[in-house]
PDB file of C-alpha atoms and ligand atoms in Angstrom:
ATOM      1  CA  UNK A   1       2.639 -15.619  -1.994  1.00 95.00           C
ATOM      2  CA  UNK A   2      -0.844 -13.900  -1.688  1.00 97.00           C
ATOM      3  CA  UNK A   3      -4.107 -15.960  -2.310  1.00 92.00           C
ATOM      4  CA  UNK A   4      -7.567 -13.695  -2.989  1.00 94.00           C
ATOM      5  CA  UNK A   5     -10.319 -14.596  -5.329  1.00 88.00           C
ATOM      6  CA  UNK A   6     -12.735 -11.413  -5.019  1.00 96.00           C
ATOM      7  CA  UNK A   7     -16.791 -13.044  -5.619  1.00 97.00           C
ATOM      8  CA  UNK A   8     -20.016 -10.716  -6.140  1.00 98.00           C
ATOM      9  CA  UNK A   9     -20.437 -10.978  -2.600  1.00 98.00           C
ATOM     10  CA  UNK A  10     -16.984  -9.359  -1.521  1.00 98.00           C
ATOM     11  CA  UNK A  11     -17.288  -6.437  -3.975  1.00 98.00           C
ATOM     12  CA  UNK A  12     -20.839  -5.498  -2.638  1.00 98.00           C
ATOM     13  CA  UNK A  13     -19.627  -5.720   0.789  1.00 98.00           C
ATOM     14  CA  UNK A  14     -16.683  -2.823   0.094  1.00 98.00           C
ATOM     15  CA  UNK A  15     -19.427  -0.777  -1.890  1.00 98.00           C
ATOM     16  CA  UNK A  16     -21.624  -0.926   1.203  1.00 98.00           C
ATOM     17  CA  UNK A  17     -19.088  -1.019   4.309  1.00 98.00           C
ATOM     18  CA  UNK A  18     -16.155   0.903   2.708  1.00 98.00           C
ATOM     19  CA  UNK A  19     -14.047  -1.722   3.395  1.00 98.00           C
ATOM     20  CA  UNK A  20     -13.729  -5.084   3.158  1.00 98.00           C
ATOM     21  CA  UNK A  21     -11.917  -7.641   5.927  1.00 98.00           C
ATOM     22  CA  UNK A  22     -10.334 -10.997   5.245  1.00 98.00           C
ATOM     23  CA  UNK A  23      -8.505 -13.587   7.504  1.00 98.00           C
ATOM     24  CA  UNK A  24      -6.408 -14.710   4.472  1.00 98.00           C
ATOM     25  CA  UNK A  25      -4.384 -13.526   2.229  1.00 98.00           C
ATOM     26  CA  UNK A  26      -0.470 -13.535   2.488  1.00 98.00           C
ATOM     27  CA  UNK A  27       0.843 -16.717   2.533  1.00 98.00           C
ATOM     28  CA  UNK A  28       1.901 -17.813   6.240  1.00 98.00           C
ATOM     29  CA  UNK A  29       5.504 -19.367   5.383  1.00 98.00           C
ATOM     30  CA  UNK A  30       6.544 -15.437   4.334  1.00 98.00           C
ATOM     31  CA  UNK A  31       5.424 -13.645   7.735  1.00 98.00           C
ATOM     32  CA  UNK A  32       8.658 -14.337   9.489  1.00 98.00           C
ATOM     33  CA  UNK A  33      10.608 -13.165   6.894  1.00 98.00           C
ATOM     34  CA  UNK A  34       8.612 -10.054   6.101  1.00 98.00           C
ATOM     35  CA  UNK A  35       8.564  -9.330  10.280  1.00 98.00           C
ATOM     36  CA  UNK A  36      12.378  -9.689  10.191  1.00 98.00           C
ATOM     37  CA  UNK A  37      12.625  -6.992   7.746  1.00 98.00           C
ATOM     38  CA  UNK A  38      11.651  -4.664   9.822  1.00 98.00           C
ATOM     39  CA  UNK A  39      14.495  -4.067  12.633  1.00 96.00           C
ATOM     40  CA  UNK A  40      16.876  -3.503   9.946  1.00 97.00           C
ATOM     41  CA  UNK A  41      14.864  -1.188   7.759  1.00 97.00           C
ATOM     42  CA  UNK A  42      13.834   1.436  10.925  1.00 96.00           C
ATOM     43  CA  UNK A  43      18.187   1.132  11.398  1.00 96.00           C
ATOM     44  CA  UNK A  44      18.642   2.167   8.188  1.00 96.00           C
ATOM     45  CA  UNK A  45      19.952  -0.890   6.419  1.00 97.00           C
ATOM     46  CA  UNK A  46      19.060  -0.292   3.059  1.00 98.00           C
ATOM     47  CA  UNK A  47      19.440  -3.378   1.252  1.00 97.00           C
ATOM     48  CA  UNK A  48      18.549  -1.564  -2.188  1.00 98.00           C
ATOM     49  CA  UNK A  49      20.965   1.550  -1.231  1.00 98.00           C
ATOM     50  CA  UNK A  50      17.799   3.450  -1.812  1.00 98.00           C
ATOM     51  CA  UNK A  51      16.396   5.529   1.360  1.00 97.00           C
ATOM     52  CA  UNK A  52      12.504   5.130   2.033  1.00 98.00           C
ATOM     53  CA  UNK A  53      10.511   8.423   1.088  1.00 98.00           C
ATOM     54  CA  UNK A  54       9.564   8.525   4.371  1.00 96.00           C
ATOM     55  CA  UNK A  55      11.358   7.475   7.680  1.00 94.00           C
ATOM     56  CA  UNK A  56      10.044   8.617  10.674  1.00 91.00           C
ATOM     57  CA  UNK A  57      11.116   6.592  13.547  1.00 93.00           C
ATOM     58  CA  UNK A  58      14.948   5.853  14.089  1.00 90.00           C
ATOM     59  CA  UNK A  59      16.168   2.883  16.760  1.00 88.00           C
ATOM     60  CA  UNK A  60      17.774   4.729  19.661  1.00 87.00           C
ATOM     61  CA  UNK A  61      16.707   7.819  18.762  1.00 89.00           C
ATOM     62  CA  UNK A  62      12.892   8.198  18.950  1.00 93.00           C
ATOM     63  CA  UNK A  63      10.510   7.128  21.627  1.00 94.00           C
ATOM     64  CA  UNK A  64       9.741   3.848  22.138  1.00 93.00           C
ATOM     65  CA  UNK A  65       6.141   4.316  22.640  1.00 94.00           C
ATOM     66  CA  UNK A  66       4.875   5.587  19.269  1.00 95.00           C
ATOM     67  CA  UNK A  67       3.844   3.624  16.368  1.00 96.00           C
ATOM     68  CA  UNK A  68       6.764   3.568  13.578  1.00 97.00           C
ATOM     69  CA  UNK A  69       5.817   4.353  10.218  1.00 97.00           C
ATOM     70  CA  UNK A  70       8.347   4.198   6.782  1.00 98.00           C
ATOM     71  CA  UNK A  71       6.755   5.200   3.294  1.00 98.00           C
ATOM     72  CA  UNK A  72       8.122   3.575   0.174  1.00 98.00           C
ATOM     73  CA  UNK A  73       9.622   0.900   1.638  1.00 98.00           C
ATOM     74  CA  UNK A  74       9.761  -0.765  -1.327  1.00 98.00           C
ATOM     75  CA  UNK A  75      12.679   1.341  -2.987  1.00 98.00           C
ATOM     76  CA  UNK A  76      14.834   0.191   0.195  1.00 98.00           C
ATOM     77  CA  UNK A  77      13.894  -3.669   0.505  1.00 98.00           C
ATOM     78  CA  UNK A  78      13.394  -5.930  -2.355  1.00 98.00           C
ATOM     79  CA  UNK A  79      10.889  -8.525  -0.267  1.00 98.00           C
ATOM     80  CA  UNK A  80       8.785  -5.562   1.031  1.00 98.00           C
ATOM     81  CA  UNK A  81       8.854  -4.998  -3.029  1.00 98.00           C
ATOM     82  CA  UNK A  82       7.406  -8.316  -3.687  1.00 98.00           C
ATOM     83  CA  UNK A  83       4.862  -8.274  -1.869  1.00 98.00           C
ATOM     84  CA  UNK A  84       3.624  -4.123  -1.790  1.00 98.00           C
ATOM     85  CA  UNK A  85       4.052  -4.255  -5.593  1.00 98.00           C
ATOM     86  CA  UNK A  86       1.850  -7.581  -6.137  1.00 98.00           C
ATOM     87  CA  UNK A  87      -0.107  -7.648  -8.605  1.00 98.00           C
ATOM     88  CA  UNK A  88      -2.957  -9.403  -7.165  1.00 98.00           C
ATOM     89  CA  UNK A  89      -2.974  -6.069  -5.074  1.00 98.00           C
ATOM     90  CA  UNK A  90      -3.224  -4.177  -8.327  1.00 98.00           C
ATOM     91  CA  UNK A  91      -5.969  -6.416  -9.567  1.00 98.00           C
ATOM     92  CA  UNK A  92      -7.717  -6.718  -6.307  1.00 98.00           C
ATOM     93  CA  UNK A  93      -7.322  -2.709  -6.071  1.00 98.00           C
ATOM     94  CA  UNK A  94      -8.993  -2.183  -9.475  1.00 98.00           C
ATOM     95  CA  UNK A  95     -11.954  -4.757  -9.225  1.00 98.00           C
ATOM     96  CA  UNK A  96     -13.304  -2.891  -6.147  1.00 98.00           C
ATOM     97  CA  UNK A  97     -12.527   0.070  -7.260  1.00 98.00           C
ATOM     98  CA  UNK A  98     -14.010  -0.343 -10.783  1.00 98.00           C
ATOM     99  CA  UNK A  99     -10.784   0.867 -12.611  1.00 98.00           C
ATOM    100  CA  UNK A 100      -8.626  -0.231 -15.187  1.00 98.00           C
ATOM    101  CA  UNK A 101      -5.587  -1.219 -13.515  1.00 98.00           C
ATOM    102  CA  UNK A 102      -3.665   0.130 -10.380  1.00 98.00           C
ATOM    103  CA  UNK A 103      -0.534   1.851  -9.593  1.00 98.00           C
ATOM    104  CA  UNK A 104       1.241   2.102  -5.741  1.00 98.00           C
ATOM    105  CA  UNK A 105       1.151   5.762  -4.883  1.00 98.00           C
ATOM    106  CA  UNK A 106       2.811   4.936  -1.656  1.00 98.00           C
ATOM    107  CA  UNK A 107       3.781   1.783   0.715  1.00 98.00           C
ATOM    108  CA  UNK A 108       3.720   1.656   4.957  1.00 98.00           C
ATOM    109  CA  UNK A 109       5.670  -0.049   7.140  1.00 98.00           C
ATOM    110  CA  UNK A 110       3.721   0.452  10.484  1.00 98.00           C
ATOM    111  CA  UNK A 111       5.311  -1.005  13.868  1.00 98.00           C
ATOM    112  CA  UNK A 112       3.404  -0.421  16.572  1.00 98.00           C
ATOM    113  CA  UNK A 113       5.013  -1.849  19.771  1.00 97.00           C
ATOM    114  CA  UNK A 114       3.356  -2.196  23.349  1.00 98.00           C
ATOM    115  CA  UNK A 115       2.277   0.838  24.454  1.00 97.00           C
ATOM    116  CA  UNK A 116       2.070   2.288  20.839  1.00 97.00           C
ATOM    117  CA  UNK A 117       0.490   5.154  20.514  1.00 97.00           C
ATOM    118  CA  UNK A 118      -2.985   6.282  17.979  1.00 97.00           C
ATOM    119  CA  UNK A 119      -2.944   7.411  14.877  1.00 96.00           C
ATOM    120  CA  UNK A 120      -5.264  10.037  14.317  1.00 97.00           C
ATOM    121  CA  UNK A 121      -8.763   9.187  12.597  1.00 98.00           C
ATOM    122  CA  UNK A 122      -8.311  10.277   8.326  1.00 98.00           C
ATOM    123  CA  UNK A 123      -9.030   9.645   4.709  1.00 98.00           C
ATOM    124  CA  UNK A 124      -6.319   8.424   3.135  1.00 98.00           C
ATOM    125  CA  UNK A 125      -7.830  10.075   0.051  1.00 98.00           C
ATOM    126  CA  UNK A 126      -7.187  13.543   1.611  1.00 98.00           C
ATOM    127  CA  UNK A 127      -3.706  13.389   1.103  1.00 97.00           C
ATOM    128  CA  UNK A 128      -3.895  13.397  -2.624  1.00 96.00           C
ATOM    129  CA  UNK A 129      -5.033  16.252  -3.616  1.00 97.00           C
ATOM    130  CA  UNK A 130      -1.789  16.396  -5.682  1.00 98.00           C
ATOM    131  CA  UNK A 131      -3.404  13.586  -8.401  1.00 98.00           C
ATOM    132  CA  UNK A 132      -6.117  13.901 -10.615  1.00 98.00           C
ATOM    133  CA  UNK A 133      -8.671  11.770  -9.537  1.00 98.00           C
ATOM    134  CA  UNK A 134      -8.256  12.804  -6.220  1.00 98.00           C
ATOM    135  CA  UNK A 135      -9.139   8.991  -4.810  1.00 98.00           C
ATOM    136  CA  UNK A 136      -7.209   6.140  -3.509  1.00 98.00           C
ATOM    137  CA  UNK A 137      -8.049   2.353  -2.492  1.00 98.00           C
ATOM    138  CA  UNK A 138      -5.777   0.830   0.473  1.00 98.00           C
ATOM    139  CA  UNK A 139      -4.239  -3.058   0.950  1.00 98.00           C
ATOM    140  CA  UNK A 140      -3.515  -3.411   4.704  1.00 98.00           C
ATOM    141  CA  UNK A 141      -1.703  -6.705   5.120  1.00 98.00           C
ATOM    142  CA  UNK A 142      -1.452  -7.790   9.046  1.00 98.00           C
ATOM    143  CA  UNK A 143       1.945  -9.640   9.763  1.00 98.00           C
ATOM    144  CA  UNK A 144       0.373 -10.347  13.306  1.00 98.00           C
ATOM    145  CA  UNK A 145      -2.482 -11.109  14.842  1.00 98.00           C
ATOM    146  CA  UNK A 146      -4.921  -8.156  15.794  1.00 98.00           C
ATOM    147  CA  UNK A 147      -7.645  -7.230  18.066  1.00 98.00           C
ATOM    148  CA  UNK A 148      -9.208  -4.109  19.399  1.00 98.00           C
ATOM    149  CA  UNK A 149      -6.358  -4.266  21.997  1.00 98.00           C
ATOM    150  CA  UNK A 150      -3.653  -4.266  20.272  1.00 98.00           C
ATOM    151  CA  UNK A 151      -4.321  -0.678  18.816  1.00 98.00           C
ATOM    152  CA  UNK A 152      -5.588  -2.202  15.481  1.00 98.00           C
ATOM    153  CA  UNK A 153      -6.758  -0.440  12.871  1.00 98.00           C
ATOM    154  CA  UNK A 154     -10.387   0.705  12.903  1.00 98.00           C
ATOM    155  CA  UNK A 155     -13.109   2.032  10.231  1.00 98.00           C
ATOM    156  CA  UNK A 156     -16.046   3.871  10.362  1.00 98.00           C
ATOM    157  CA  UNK A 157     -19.128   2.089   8.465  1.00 98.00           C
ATOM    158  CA  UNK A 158     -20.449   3.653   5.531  1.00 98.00           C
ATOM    159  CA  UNK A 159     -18.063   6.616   6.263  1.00 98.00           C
ATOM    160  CA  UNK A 160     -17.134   6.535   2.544  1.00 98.00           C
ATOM    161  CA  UNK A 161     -19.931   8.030   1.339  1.00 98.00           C
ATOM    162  CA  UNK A 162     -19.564  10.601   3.422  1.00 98.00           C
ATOM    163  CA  UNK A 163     -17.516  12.885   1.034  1.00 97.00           C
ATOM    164  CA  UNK A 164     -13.674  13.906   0.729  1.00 97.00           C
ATOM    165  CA  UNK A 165     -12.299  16.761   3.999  1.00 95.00           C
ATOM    166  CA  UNK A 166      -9.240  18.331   4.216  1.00 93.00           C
ATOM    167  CA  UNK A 167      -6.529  16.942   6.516  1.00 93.00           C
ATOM    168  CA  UNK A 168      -6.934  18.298   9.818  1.00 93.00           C
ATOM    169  CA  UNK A 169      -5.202  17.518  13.185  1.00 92.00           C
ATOM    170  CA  UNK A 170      -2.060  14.973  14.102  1.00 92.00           C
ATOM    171  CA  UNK A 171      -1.751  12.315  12.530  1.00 92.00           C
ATOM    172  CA  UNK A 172       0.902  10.901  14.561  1.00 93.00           C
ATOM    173  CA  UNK A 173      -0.090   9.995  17.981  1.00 93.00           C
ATOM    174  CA  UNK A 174      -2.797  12.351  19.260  1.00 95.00           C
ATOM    175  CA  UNK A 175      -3.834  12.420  22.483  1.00 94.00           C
ATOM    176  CA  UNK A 176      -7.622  11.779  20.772  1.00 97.00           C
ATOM    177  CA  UNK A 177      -7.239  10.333  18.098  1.00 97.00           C
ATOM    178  CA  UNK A 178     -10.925  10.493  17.746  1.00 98.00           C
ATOM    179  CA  UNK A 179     -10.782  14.459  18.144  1.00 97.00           C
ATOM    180  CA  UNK A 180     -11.500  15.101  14.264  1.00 97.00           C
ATOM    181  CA  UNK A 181     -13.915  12.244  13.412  1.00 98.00           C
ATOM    182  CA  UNK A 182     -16.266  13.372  15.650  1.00 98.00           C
ATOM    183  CA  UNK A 183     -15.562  16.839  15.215  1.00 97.00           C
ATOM    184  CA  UNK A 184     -16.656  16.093  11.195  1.00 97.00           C
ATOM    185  CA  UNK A 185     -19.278  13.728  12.451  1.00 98.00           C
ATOM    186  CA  UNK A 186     -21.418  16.353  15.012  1.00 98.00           C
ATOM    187  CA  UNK A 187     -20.933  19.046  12.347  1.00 97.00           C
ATOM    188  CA  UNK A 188     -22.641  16.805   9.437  1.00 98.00           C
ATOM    189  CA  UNK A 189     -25.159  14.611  11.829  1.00 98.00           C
ATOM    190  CA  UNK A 190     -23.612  11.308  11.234  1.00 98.00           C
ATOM    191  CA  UNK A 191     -24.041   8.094  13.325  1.00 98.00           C
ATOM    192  CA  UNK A 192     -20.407   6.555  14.041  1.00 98.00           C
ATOM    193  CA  UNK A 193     -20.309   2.748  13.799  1.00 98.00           C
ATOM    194  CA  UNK A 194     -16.602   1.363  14.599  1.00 98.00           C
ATOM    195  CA  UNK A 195     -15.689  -2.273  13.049  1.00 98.00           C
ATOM    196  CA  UNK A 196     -11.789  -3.328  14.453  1.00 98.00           C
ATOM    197  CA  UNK A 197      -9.916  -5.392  11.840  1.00 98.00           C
ATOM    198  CA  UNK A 198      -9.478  -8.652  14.010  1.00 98.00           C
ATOM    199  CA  UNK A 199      -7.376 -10.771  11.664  1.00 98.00           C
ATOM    200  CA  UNK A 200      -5.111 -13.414  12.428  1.00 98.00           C
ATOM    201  CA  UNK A 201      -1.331 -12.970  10.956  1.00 98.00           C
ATOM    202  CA  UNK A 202      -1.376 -13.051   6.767  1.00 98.00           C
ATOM    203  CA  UNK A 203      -5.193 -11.686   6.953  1.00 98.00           C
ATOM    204  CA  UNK A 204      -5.757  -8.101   5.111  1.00 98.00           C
ATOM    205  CA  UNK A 205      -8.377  -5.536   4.488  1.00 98.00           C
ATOM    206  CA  UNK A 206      -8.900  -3.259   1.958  1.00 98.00           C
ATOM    207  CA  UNK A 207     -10.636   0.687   2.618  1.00 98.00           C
ATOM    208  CA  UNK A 208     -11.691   2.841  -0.062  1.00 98.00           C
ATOM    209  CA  UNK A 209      -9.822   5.926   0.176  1.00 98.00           C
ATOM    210  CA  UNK A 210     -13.202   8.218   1.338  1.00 98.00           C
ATOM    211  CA  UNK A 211     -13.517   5.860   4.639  1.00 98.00           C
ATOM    212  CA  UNK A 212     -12.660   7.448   8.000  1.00 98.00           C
ATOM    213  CA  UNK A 213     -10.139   5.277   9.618  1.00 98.00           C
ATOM    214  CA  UNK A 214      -7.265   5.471  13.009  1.00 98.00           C
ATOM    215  CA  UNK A 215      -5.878   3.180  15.522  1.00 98.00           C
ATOM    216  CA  UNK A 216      -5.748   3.095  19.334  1.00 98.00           C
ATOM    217  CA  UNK A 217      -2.529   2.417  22.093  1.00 98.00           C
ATOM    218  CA  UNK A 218      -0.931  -0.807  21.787  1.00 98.00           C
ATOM    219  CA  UNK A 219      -2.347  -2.181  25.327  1.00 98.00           C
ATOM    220  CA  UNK A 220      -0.591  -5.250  24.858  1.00 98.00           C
ATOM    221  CA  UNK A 221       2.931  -6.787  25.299  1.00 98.00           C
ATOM    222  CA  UNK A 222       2.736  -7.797  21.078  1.00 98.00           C
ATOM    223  CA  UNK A 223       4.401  -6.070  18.504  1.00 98.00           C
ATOM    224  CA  UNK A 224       1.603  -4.884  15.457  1.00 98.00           C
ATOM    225  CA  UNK A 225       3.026  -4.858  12.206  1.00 98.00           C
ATOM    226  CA  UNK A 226       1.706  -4.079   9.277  1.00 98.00           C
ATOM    227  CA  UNK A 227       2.729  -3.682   5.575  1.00 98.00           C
ATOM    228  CA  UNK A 228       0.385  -1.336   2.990  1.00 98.00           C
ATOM    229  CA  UNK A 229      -0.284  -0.386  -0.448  1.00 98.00           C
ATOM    230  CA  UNK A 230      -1.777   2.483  -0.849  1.00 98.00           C
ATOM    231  CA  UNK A 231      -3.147   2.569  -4.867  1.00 98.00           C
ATOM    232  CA  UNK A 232      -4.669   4.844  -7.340  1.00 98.00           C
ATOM    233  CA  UNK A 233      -6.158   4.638 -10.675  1.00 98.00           C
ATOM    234  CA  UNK A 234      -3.499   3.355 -13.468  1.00 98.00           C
ATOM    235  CA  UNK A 235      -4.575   6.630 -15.465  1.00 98.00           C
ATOM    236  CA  UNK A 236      -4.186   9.180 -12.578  1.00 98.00           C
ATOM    237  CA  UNK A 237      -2.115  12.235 -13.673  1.00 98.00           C
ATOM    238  CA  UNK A 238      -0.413  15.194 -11.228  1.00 98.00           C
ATOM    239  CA  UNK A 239      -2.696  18.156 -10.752  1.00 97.00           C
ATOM    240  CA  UNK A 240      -1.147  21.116 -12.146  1.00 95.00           C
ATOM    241  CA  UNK A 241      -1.271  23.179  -8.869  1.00 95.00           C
ATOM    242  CA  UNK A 242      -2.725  21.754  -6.160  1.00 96.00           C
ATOM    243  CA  UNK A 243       0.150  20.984  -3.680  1.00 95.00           C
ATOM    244  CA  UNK A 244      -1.368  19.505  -0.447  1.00 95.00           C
ATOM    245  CA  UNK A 245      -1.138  16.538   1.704  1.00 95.00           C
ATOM    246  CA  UNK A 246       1.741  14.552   1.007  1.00 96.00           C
ATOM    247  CA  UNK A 247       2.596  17.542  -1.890  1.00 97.00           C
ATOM    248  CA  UNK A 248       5.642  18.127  -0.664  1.00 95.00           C
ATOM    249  CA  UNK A 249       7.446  14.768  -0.737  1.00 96.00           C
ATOM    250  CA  UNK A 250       6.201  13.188  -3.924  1.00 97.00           C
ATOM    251  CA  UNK A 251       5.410  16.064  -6.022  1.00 96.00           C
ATOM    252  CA  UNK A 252       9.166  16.337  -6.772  1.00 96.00           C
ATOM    253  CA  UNK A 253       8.642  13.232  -8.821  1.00 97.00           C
ATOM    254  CA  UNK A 254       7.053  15.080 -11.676  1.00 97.00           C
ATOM    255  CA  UNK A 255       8.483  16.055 -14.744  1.00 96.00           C
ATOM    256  CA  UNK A 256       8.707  19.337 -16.361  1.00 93.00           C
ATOM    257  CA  UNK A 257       5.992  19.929 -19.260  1.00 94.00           C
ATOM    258  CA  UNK A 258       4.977  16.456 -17.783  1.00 97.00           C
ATOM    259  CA  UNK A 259       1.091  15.129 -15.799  1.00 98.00           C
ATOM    260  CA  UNK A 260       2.764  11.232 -16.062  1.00 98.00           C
ATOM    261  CA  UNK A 261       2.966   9.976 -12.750  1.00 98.00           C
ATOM    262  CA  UNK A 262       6.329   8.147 -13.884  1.00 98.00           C
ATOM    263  CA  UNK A 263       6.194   3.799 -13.450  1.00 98.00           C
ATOM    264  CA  UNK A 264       9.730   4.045 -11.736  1.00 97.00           C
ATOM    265  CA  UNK A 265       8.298   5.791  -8.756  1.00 98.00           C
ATOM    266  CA  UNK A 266       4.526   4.847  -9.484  1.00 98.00           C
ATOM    267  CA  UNK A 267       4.812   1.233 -10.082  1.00 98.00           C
ATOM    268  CA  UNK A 268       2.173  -0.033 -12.311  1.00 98.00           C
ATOM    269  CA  UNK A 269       0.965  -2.820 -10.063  1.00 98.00           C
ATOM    270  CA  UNK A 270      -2.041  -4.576 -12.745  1.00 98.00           C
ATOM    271  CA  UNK A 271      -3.593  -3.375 -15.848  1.00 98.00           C
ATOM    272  CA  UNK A 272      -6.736  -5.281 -17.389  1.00 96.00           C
TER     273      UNK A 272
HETATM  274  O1  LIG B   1      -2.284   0.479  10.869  1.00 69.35           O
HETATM  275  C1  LIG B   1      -2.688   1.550  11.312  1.00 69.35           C
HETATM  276  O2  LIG B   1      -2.658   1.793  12.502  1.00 69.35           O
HETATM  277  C2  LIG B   1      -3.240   2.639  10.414  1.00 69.35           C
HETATM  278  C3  LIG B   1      -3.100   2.321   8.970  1.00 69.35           C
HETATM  279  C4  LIG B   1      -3.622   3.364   8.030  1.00 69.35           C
HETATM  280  O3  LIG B   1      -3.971   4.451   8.389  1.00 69.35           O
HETATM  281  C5  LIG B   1      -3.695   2.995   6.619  1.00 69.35           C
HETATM  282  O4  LIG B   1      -3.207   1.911   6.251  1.00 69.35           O
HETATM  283  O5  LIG B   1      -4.249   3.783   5.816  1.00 69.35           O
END
């Protein structure tokens, strides 16, 4: 299903870039099938009976012209499961992150059409200020093929070791979707190098959660899909207060008199 030996040489590319782009990974015979999930799941057909966390694009309702984006996809759609919830994610996750093992803190489904609009320039990192550590790694799997043109996602490199910032701006197609990097990198003097994931269908790449990443318009006529695991360490707990970012929708998952970030809606992906 997914195929990735990491070497020496992969690892120290992520520690140096932030990120770390591959041509392979999911196995081509699942694409179509993974694609085809997608029309039903932005309608609402549930296979699982379980709504998404997050749903934010509805067919006939919404414009056509943004990107579509559900979270926890995996609770809805038990092939989206299989593959979000891999382990070879978990383990992939962990090596180049240097932890023990790796649970999903949150799944994508991104569809951005032609004509798609950005998404805003972020760290994914700066979401979670909910979890103790506050970090996060990210497995973007491309269902199609991607360039520059087709509004594919884009890092900044070396932007990792730039440090953690507060959320600012839209996330959700800004008119710059650059507006915030730059602001952040004038402020601090940084140089802004921009490396497009150009991957055929099946390839992936992984970002530490610190790395300043966005994507452009769709100027094609091909759909970009993508499917993503977002991970953090197996040990992360909730913070006790802190109730930022994406607070509000998963902090209901704790338990009273409880920091466990619960396996049911944290699936433990890999433990060494
Ligand atoms: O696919 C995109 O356009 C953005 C994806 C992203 O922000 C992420 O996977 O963290």
């Amino acid at each position: 299903m997914i195929h990735l030996n990491l070497n020496n040489d992969l690892i120290n590319d992520f520690n140096l870039n932030g990120f770390l782009i591959l041509d392979k990974f999911i196995d081509l015979k699942y694409i179509n099938e993974l694609k085809n999930r997608f029309e039903p799941l932005f309608k609402g057909e549930f296979e699982t009976g379980i709504n998404p966390d997050e749903w934010n694009w509805k067919f006939g309702k919404d414009p056509e012209d943004v990107t579509r984006q559900i979270c926890n996809g995996w609770k809805s759609d038990n092939l989206i499961k299989k593959f979000v919830c891999h382990e070879i994610i978990g383990k992939c996750c962990s090596v180049l992150m240097n932890w023990d093992g790796a649970k999903l803190i949150q799944d994508n489904l991104l569809w951005k059409p032609p004509g798609g609009k950005t998404l805003g320039y972020h760290q994914d990192a700066a979401y979670d200020d909910w979890i103790i550590p506050q970090t996060m790694v990210t497995c973007w799997m491309s269902l199609d093929d991607t360039s520059e043109k087709t509004g594919t996602l884009e890092y900044v490199k070396g932007s990792h070791k730039w440090g953690l910032q507060p959320p600012k701006g839209e996330f959700h197609s800004p008119e710059n979707y650059k507006e915030q990097l730059n602001i952040f990198a004038k402020k601090n003097n940084k140089d802004i190098e921009i490396v497009y994931v150009d991957v055929p269908a099946g390839g992936v790449s992984f970002h530490h959660g610190y790395t300043w990443h966005g994507s452009g318009t769709n100027i094609t006529q091909d759909h970009r899909r993508a499917i993503v695991s977002h991970c953090i360490p197996s040990n992360a707990k909730f913070h006790p207060t802190n109730e930022g970012g994406t607070a509000k929708i998963y902090k209901k998952y704790k338990k009273k008199n409880s920091d466990i970030l619960d396996e049911k809606f944290f699936p433990l992906l890999w433990k060494k």
